[in-house]
mmCIF file of C-alpha atoms in Angstrom:
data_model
loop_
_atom_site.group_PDB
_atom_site.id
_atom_site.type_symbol
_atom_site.label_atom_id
_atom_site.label_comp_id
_atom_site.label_asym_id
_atom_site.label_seq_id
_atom_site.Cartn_x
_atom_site.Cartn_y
_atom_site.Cartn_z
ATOM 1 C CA UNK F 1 9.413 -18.009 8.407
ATOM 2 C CA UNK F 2 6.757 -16.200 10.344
ATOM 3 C CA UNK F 3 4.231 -19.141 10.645
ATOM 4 C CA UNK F 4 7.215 -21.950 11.091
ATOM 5 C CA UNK F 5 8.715 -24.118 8.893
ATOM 6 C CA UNK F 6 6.050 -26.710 7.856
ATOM 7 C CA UNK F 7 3.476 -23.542 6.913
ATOM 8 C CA UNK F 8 2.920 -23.064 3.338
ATOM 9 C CA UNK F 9 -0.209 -20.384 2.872
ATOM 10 C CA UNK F 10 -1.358 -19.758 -0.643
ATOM 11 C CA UNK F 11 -1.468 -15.947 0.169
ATOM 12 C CA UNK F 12 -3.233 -13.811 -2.692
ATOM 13 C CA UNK F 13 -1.083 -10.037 -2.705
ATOM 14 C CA UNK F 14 -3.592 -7.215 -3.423
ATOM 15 C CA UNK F 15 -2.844 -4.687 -5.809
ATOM 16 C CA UNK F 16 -4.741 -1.068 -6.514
ATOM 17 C CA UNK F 17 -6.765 -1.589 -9.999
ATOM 18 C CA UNK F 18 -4.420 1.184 -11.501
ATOM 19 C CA UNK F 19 -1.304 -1.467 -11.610
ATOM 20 C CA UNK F 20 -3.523 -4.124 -13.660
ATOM 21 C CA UNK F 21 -1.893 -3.224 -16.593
ATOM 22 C CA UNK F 22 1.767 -3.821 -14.710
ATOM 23 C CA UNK F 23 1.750 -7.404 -14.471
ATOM 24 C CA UNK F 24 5.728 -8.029 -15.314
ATOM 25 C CA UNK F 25 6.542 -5.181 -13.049
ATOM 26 C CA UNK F 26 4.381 -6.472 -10.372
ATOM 27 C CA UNK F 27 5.726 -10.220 -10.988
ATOM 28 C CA UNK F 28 9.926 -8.476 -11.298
ATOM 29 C CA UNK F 29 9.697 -5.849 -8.531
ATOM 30 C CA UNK F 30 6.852 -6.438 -6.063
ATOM 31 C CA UNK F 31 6.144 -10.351 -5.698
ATOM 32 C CA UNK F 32 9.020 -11.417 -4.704
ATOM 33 C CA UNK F 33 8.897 -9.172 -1.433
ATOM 34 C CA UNK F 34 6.216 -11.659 -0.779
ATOM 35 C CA UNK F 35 7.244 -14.946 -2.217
ATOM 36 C CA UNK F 36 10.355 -14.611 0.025
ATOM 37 C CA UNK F 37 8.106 -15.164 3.008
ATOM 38 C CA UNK F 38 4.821 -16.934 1.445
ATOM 39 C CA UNK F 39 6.284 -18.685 -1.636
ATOM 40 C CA UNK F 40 2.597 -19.658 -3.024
ATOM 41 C CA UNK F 41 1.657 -15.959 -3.150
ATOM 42 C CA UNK F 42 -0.333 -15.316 -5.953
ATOM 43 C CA UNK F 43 -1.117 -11.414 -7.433
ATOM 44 C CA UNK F 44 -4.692 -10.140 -7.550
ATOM 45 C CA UNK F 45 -6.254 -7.106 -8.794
ATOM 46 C CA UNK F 46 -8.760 -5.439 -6.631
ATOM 47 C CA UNK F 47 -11.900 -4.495 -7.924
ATOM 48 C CA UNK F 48 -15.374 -2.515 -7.319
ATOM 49 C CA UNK F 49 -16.535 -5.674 -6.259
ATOM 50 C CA UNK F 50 -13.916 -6.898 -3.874
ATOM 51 C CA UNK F 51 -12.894 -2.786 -3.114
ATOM 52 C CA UNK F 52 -16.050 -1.013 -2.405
ATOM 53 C CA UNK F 53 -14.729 1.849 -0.927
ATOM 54 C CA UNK F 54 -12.514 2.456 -3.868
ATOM 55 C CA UNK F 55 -14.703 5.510 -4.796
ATOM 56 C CA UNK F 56 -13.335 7.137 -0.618
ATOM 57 C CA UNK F 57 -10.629 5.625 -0.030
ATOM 58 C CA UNK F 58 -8.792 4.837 -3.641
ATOM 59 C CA UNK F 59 -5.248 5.038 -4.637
ATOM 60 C CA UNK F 60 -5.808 8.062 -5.877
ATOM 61 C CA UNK F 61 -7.205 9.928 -3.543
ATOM 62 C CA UNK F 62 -4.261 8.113 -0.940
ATOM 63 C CA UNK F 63 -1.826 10.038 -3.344
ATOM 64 C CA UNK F 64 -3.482 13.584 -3.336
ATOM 65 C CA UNK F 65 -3.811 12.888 0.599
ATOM 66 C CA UNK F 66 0.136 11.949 0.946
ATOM 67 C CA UNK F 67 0.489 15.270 -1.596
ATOM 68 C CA UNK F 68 -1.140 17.590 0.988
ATOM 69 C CA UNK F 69 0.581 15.847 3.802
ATOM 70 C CA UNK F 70 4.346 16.598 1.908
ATOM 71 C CA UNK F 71 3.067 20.101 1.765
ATOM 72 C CA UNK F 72 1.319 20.790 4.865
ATOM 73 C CA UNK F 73 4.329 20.235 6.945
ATOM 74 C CA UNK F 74 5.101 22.716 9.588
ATOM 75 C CA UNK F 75 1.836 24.262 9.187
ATOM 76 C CA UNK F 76 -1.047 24.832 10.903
ATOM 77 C CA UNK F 77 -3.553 22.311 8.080
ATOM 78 C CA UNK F 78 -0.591 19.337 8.975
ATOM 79 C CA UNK F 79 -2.753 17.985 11.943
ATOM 80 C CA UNK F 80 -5.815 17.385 10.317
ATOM 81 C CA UNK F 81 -3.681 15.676 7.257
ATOM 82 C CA UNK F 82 -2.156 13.251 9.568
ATOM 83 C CA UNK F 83 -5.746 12.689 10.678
ATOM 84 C CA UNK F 84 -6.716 12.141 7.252
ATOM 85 C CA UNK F 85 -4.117 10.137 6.012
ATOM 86 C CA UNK F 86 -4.845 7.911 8.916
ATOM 87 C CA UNK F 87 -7.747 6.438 7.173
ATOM 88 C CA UNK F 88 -5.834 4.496 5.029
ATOM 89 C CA UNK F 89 -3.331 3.033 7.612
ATOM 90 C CA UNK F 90 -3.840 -0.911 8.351
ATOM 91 C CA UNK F 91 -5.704 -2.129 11.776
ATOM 92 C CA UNK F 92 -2.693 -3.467 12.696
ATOM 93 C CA UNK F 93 -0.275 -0.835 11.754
ATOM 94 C CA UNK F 94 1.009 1.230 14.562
ATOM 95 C CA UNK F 95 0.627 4.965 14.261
ATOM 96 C CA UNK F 96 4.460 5.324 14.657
ATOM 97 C CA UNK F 97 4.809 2.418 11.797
ATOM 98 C CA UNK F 98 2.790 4.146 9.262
ATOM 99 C CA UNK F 99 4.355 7.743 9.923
ATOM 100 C CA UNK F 100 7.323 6.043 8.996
ATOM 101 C CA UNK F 101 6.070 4.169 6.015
ATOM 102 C CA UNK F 102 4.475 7.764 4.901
ATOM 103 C CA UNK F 103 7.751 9.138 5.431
ATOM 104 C CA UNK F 104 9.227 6.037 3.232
ATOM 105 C CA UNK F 105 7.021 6.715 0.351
ATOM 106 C CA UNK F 106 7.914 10.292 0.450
ATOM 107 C CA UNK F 107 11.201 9.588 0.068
ATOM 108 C CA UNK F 108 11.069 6.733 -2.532
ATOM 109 C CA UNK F 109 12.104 4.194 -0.235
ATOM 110 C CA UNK F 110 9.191 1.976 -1.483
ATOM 111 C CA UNK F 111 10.013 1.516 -5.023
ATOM 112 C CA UNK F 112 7.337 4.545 -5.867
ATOM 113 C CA UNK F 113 8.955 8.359 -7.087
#
């Protein structure tokens, strides 16, 4: 485990508001990515309160941003995409780790068409 042995988090997994209806999918196809590492991790639902830049930054608008990013490529627009796509990318994530988890998504590798 990434913390050692005697580590046992409760870890609370985040999920976009539009999945709060997805519970058994969520509990079938996503926990268990997480439980395999933190097994007290818990689902939550974001929400206006605990997302406030939902309205900028939402799920939606990530998906019409990784839309225009599919189609931009080899053009002259695909720069500035990138650059706006990178909003959403984690602190931590390297720029090289979220072009490939872009890339991922794009090609289903995430569990998402």
């Amino acid at each position: 485990a990434a913390l050692g042995a005697e580590a046992d988090p409760e870890v609370e997994v985040c999920f976009s508001q539009k999945y709060s209806g997805e519970t058994e999918r969520i509990e079938r196809d996503w926990l268990p990515i997480y439980t395999a590492e933190f097994p007290r991790a818990k689902p939550r639902f974001l929400t206006d309160e605990t997302d406030p830049g939902a309205g900028a930054c939402s799920t939606a608008k990530f998906v019409d941003v990784v839309k225009q990013f599919k189609d931009s490529q080899g053009s002259p627009e695909a720069e500035t995409i990138t650059a706006d796509l990178d909003k959403w990318r984690p602190e931590p994530e390297t720029t090289a780790g979220w072009a490939s988890y872009v890339q991922g998504i794009l090609q289903g590798a995430h569990g998402e068409p």
